[in-house]
Amino acid sequence: LSSTGRKVTTISVAHRLTTVINSDVIFVLKQGVIVEQGDHTTLLEKKGEYYGLVASQAGGDAVVASVSKSQVQETATEAVEEKPDSKGGASAGAAQELTVHEEEDPEKARAAAILKTYKTPLMRLAKFCRQEWICVLPAVVGALAFGAKDPCLAIVLTEAIEAFSYVSPMATWESVVDTMQYFIILTVTTVLGGVLQFGFIGMMKEGMTMRMREATLEHMLRMEVGFHDDPDHTPAKLSY
């Protein structure tokens, strides 16, 4: 409707807030009673029922802040483009410099603070994947064999090139045959090393990921019902 350019009054009834986010007036109903009304930005500033719905559907405060940020930027751009100059004409938007002071995203600030102080608990992770310790040795052996293929290949190719400098054709032939055998051994070793490396490391990753997911879900299910009623603990925000 916004692309038609015509003035049309539209009444929308929706549960998904993205449907009504650009409406001029939004009425928030709770148990059949209008509890809030206003546009998207005004309702977010109240931090009431509408704010809680946005947080639960959009993934938390970070998304709410990003939506508000985009609207502030659009409003500022329109204000620059429509501001008349001293002669009564419209001034060019590129000639106007406007700085919009925005509140710092609390979620980004929290993530930055965690990155500065957080240290990976290597010992705890090692204990967590204790069942996969048996896979470490074959994975390391496979990684060494797979990683050694390039240096070994360089040595074999050097011997193959050197064989063509021999004066005796028989010596050249014997050297080429030996080089072919080396290539076969190198190929088999590389394949086995790749299978060991990627296979056992994949088993370790899969087992650890499954246990982490089970532990996280078990911890969430043990929480009281009131924990999930808090807007800060909605499923969308906990998984953000």
Coordinates of C-alpha atoms in Angstrom, one line a residue:
L1 CA 0.0 0.0 0.0
S2 CA 2.9 2.4 0.7
S3 CA 4.2 2.0 -2.8
T4 CA 0.9 3.1 -4.5
G5 CA 1.4 6.8 -3.5
R6 CA -2.3 7.2 -2.7
K7 CA -3.7 8.1 0.7
V8 CA -5.5 5.0 1.9
T9 CA -6.8 4.3 5.4
T10 CA -5.9 0.7 6.3
I11 CA -6.9 -1.3 9.4
S12 CA -4.7 -4.3 10.0
V13 CA -5.2 -7.0 12.7
A14 CA -2.0 -9.0 13.1
H15 CA 0.0 -11.0 15.6
R16 CA 3.3 -10.5 13.7
L17 CA 4.6 -7.1 14.6
T18 CA 6.4 -6.7 11.3
T19 CA 3.0 -6.3 9.7
V20 CA 2.1 -3.2 11.6
I21 CA 5.5 -1.7 12.4
N22 CA 5.1 1.1 9.9
S23 CA 1.5 2.0 10.8
D24 CA 0.7 5.6 12.0
V25 CA -1.2 4.4 15.0
I26 CA -0.9 1.0 16.7
F27 CA -3.4 -0.3 19.2
V28 CA -2.2 -2.9 21.6
L29 CA -5.0 -5.2 22.9
K30 CA -4.8 -7.3 26.0
Q31 CA -7.8 -9.5 27.0
G32 CA -10.0 -7.4 24.7
V33 CA -8.9 -4.0 26.2
I34 CA -6.8 -1.4 24.5
V35 CA -3.8 -1.0 26.9
E36 CA -1.5 1.1 24.7
Q37 CA -1.6 3.1 21.5
G38 CA 0.8 5.1 19.4
D39 CA 3.3 4.6 16.6
H40 CA 6.2 2.1 16.8
T41 CA 8.8 4.4 18.3
T42 CA 6.5 5.9 20.9
L43 CA 5.4 2.5 22.1
L44 CA 9.0 1.2 22.3
E45 CA 9.9 4.2 24.5
K46 CA 7.2 3.3 27.0
K47 CA 8.7 -0.2 27.4
G48 CA 5.3 -1.7 28.2
E49 CA 3.3 -4.5 26.6
Y50 CA 4.3 -3.6 23.0
Y51 CA 8.0 -3.5 24.0
G52 CA 7.7 -7.0 25.5
L53 CA 6.0 -8.4 22.3
V54 CA 8.8 -6.9 20.2
A55 CA 11.4 -8.4 22.4
S56 CA 9.8 -11.8 22.3
Q57 CA 9.3 -11.9 18.5
A58 CA 12.3 -10.1 17.3
G59 CA 15.0 -11.6 19.5
G60 CA 15.5 -9.1 22.3
D61 CA 16.7 -5.6 23.0
A62 CA 19.4 -5.7 20.4
V63 CA 16.9 -6.1 17.6
V64 CA 14.6 -3.5 19.2
A65 CA 17.5 -1.1 19.2
S66 CA 18.4 -1.8 15.6
V67 CA 14.8 -1.2 14.5
S68 CA 14.7 2.1 16.4
K69 CA 18.1 3.1 15.0
S70 CA 16.9 2.6 11.4
Q71 CA 13.8 4.7 11.9
V72 CA 15.9 7.5 13.5
Q73 CA 18.2 7.6 10.6
E74 CA 15.3 7.7 8.1
T75 CA 13.7 10.6 10.0
A76 CA 17.0 12.5 10.1
T77 CA 17.5 12.0 6.4
E78 CA 14.0 13.3 5.6
A79 CA 14.6 16.3 7.8
V80 CA 17.8 17.2 6.0
E81 CA 16.3 16.8 2.5
E82 CA 13.3 19.0 3.4
K83 CA 15.1 21.7 5.3
P84 CA 14.8 25.0 3.3
D85 CA 17.8 27.3 2.7
S86 CA 17.9 31.0 3.4
K87 CA 16.5 31.8 -0.1
G88 CA 13.4 29.7 0.4
G89 CA 14.6 26.8 -1.8
A90 CA 15.3 23.3 -0.7
S91 CA 18.9 22.7 0.1
A92 CA 20.7 19.6 -1.1
G93 CA 20.8 16.7 1.3
A94 CA 24.4 16.0 0.5
A95 CA 25.4 19.5 1.6
Q96 CA 23.9 19.1 5.0
E97 CA 25.8 17.3 7.7
L98 CA 23.7 15.9 10.5
T99 CA 25.0 13.9 13.5
V100 CA 22.5 11.6 15.2
H101 CA 23.4 10.8 18.8
E102 CA 22.2 7.3 19.5
E103 CA 22.3 5.3 22.7
E104 CA 24.9 2.6 22.8
D105 CA 23.5 -0.8 22.2
P106 CA 23.6 -2.5 25.7
E107 CA 23.9 -6.0 24.1
K108 CA 27.0 -5.0 22.1
A109 CA 28.5 -3.3 25.1
R110 CA 28.0 -6.5 27.2
A111 CA 29.5 -8.7 24.4
A112 CA 32.5 -6.4 24.2
A113 CA 33.1 -6.5 28.0
I114 CA 32.8 -10.3 27.9
L115 CA 35.4 -10.6 25.1
K116 CA 37.9 -8.5 27.1
T117 CA 37.7 -10.7 30.2
Y118 CA 36.6 -14.1 29.0
K119 CA 39.1 -16.9 28.9
T120 CA 38.4 -20.2 27.2
P121 CA 38.1 -23.0 29.9
L122 CA 40.3 -25.5 28.2
M123 CA 40.4 -27.9 31.1
R124 CA 36.7 -27.8 31.5
L125 CA 36.2 -28.5 27.8
A126 CA 38.7 -31.4 28.0
K127 CA 36.7 -32.9 30.8
F128 CA 33.4 -32.3 29.0
C129 CA 34.6 -34.3 26.0
R130 CA 36.2 -37.1 28.0
Q131 CA 34.3 -39.8 26.1
E132 CA 36.1 -38.7 22.9
W133 CA 39.6 -38.9 24.3
I134 CA 40.0 -42.2 22.6
C135 CA 39.7 -40.5 19.3
V136 CA 42.6 -38.0 19.9
L137 CA 45.5 -40.4 19.1
P138 CA 44.2 -41.6 15.7
A139 CA 43.1 -38.1 14.8
V140 CA 46.6 -36.7 15.6
V141 CA 48.3 -39.6 13.6
G142 CA 46.0 -38.9 10.7
A143 CA 46.7 -35.2 10.8
L144 CA 50.5 -35.8 10.8
A145 CA 50.2 -38.2 7.8
F146 CA 47.8 -35.9 5.9
G147 CA 50.0 -32.8 6.6
A148 CA 53.2 -34.6 5.5
K149 CA 51.9 -35.2 2.0
D150 CA 53.2 -31.9 0.5
P151 CA 56.8 -32.2 1.7
C152 CA 57.0 -35.9 0.7
L153 CA 55.5 -35.0 -2.7
A154 CA 58.2 -32.4 -3.2
I155 CA 60.9 -35.0 -2.5
V156 CA 59.4 -37.5 -4.8
L157 CA 59.1 -35.0 -7.7
T158 CA 62.7 -33.9 -7.2
E159 CA 63.9 -37.5 -7.6
A160 CA 61.7 -38.0 -10.6
I161 CA 63.1 -34.9 -12.4
E162 CA 66.7 -36.0 -11.4
A163 CA 66.1 -39.4 -13.1
F164 CA 66.0 -37.7 -16.5
S165 CA 69.5 -36.4 -16.1
Y166 CA 71.0 -39.9 -16.0
V167 CA 73.1 -41.0 -18.9
S168 CA 72.1 -44.7 -18.8
P169 CA 68.5 -45.3 -20.0
M170 CA 68.3 -48.3 -17.7
A171 CA 69.2 -46.2 -14.6
T172 CA 66.5 -43.7 -15.7
W173 CA 63.9 -46.4 -16.1
E174 CA 64.7 -47.9 -12.6
S175 CA 64.5 -44.5 -11.0
V176 CA 61.1 -43.8 -12.7
V177 CA 59.8 -47.1 -11.5
D178 CA 60.9 -46.4 -8.0
T179 CA 59.2 -42.9 -8.2
M180 CA 55.9 -44.5 -9.3
Q181 CA 56.0 -46.8 -6.3
Y182 CA 56.6 -43.8 -4.0
F183 CA 53.6 -42.1 -5.6
I184 CA 51.4 -45.1 -4.9
I185 CA 52.6 -45.3 -1.2
L186 CA 52.1 -41.5 -0.8
T187 CA 48.6 -41.7 -2.2
V188 CA 47.5 -44.5 0.1
T189 CA 49.1 -42.8 3.1
T190 CA 47.3 -39.5 2.3
V191 CA 43.9 -41.1 1.9
L192 CA 44.3 -43.1 5.2
G193 CA 45.6 -40.0 7.0
G194 CA 42.6 -37.9 5.7
V195 CA 40.1 -40.5 6.8
L196 CA 41.7 -40.7 10.3
Q197 CA 42.0 -37.0 10.7
F198 CA 38.6 -35.8 9.5
G199 CA 36.7 -38.9 10.6
F200 CA 37.8 -38.9 14.2
I201 CA 37.8 -35.2 14.6
G202 CA 34.2 -35.2 13.2
M203 CA 33.2 -37.8 15.8
M204 CA 34.7 -35.6 18.6
K205 CA 32.9 -32.5 17.4
E206 CA 29.6 -34.3 16.9
G207 CA 29.7 -36.0 20.4
M208 CA 30.7 -32.8 22.2
T209 CA 28.0 -30.7 20.4
M210 CA 25.3 -33.2 21.2
R211 CA 26.2 -33.2 24.9
M212 CA 26.4 -29.4 25.1
R213 CA 22.9 -29.1 23.5
E214 CA 21.5 -31.7 25.9
A215 CA 23.0 -30.0 28.9
T216 CA 21.7 -26.6 27.8
L217 CA 18.2 -27.9 27.2
E218 CA 18.2 -29.8 30.5
H219 CA 19.3 -26.7 32.4
M220 CA 16.6 -24.5 30.7
L221 CA 13.9 -27.1 31.5
R222 CA 14.9 -27.2 35.2
M223 CA 14.2 -23.4 35.5
E224 CA 11.0 -22.2 37.2
V225 CA 8.1 -21.2 35.0
G226 CA 8.5 -17.6 36.1
F227 CA 11.9 -17.6 34.6
H228 CA 10.4 -17.9 31.1
D229 CA 7.7 -15.4 31.8
D230 CA 10.3 -12.7 32.1
P231 CA 10.6 -10.7 28.8
D232 CA 14.4 -10.9 29.2
H233 CA 14.2 -14.7 29.2
T234 CA 12.0 -15.4 26.1
P235 CA 13.1 -18.3 23.8
A236 CA 14.0 -15.8 21.1
K237 CA 16.2 -13.8 23.4
L238 CA 17.9 -16.8 25.1
S239 CA 18.8 -18.2 21.7
Y240 CA 20.0 -14.9 20.3

